[in-house]
Short mmCIF file of C-alpha atoms in Angstrom, two decimals:
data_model
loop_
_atom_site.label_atom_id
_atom_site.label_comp_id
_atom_site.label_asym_id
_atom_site.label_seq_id
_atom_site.Cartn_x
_atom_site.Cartn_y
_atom_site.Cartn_z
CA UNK A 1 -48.44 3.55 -6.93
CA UNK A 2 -48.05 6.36 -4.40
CA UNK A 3 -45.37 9.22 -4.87
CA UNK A 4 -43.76 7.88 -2.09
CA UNK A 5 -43.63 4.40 -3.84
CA UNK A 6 -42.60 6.22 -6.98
CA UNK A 7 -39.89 8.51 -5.28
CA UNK A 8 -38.70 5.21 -3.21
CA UNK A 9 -38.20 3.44 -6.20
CA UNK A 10 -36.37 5.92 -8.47
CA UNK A 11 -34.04 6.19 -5.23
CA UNK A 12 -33.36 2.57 -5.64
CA UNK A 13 -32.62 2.51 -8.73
CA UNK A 14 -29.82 5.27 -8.66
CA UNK A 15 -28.32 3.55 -5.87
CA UNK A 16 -28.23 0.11 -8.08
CA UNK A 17 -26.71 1.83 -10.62
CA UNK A 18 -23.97 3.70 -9.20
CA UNK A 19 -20.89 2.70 -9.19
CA UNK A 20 -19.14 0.96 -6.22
CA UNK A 21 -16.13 2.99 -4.96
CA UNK A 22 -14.95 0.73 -2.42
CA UNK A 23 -14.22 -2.35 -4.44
CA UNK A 24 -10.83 -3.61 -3.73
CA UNK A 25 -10.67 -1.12 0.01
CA UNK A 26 -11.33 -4.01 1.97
CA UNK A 27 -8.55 -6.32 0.61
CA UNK A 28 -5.70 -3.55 1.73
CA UNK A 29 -7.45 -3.32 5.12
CA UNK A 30 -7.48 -6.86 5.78
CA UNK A 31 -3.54 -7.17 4.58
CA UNK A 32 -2.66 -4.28 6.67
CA UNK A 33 -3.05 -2.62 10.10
CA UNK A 34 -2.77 1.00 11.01
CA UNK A 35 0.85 1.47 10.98
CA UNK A 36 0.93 0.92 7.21
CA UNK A 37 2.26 -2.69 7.46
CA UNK A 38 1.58 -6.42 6.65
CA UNK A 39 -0.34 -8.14 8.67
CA UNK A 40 2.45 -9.69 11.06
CA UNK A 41 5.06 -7.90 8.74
CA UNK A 42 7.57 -4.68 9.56
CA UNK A 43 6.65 -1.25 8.98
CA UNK A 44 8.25 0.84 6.17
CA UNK A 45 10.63 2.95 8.47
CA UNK A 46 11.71 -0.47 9.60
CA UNK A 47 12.13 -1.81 6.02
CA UNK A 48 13.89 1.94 5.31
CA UNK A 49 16.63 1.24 8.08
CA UNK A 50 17.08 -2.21 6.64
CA UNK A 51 18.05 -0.68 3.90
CA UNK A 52 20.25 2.32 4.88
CA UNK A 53 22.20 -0.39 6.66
CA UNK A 54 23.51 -1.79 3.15
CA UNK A 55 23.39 1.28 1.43
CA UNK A 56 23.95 4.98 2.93
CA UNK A 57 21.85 7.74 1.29
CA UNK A 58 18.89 9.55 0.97
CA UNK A 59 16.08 7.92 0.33
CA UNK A 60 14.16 8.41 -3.19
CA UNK A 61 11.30 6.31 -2.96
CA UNK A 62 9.37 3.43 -1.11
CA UNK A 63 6.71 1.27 -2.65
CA UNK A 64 5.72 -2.25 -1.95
CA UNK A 65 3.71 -5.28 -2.91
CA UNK A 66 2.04 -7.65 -0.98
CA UNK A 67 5.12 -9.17 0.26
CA UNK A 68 8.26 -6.96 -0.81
CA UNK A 69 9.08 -3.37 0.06
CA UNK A 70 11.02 -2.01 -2.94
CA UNK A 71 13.10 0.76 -1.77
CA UNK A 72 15.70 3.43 -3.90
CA UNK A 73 18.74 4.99 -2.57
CA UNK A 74 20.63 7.40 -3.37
CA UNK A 75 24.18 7.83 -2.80
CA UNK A 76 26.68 10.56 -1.94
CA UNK A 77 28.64 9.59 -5.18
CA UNK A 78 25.41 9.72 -6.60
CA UNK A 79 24.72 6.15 -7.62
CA UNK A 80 20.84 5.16 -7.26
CA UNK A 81 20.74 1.51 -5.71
CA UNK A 82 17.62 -0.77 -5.26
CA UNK A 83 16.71 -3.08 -2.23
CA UNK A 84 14.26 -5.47 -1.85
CA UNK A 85 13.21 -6.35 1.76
CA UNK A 86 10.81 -9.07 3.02
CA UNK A 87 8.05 -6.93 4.03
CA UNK A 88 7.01 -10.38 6.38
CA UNK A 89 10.43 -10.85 8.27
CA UNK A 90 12.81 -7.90 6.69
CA UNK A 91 14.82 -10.40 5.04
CA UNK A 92 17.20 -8.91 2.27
CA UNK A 93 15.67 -9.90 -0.56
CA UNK A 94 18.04 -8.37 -3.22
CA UNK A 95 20.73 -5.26 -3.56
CA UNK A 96 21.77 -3.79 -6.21
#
């Protein structure tokens, strides 16, 4: 076996065994276009003004699931409140 062949195959072999980075990257990319939303779904300022329309406030944080954003508020009197929105349709889902 030439040096080449040697080189070549030790190559290989470090590229087997690394690890794969990606995994999982492809199933957010597939769920989601560039704007940052579902597939056919609303964006999260549009969930965010969903929201501010039940409850006035600042908002704390944002996260969401495959199907629910799951946004805090907080209130001038200081009371944190919770709304789930449809991340599909921007149904209310729950507020609380």
């Amino acid at each position: 076996m030439s040096r080449w062949q040697q080189a070549l195959l030790i190559m290989s072999i470090m590229v087997a065994a690394m690890p794969d980075t990606t995994a999982g990257r492809h199933d957010a990319a597939s769920k989601h276009d560039r704007a940052g939303k579902p597939a056919g779904g609303i964006s999260e300022q549009r969930a965010i003004a969903i929201a501010q329309r039940h409850f006035t406030g600042r908002v704390l944080a944002i996260s969401q699931t495959d199907r629910v954003y799951r946004i805090k508020i907080l209130s001038d009197q200081g009371t944190v409140h919770t709304i789930l929105i449809d991340a599909l349709n921007g149904a209310v889902v729950s507020a609380r």
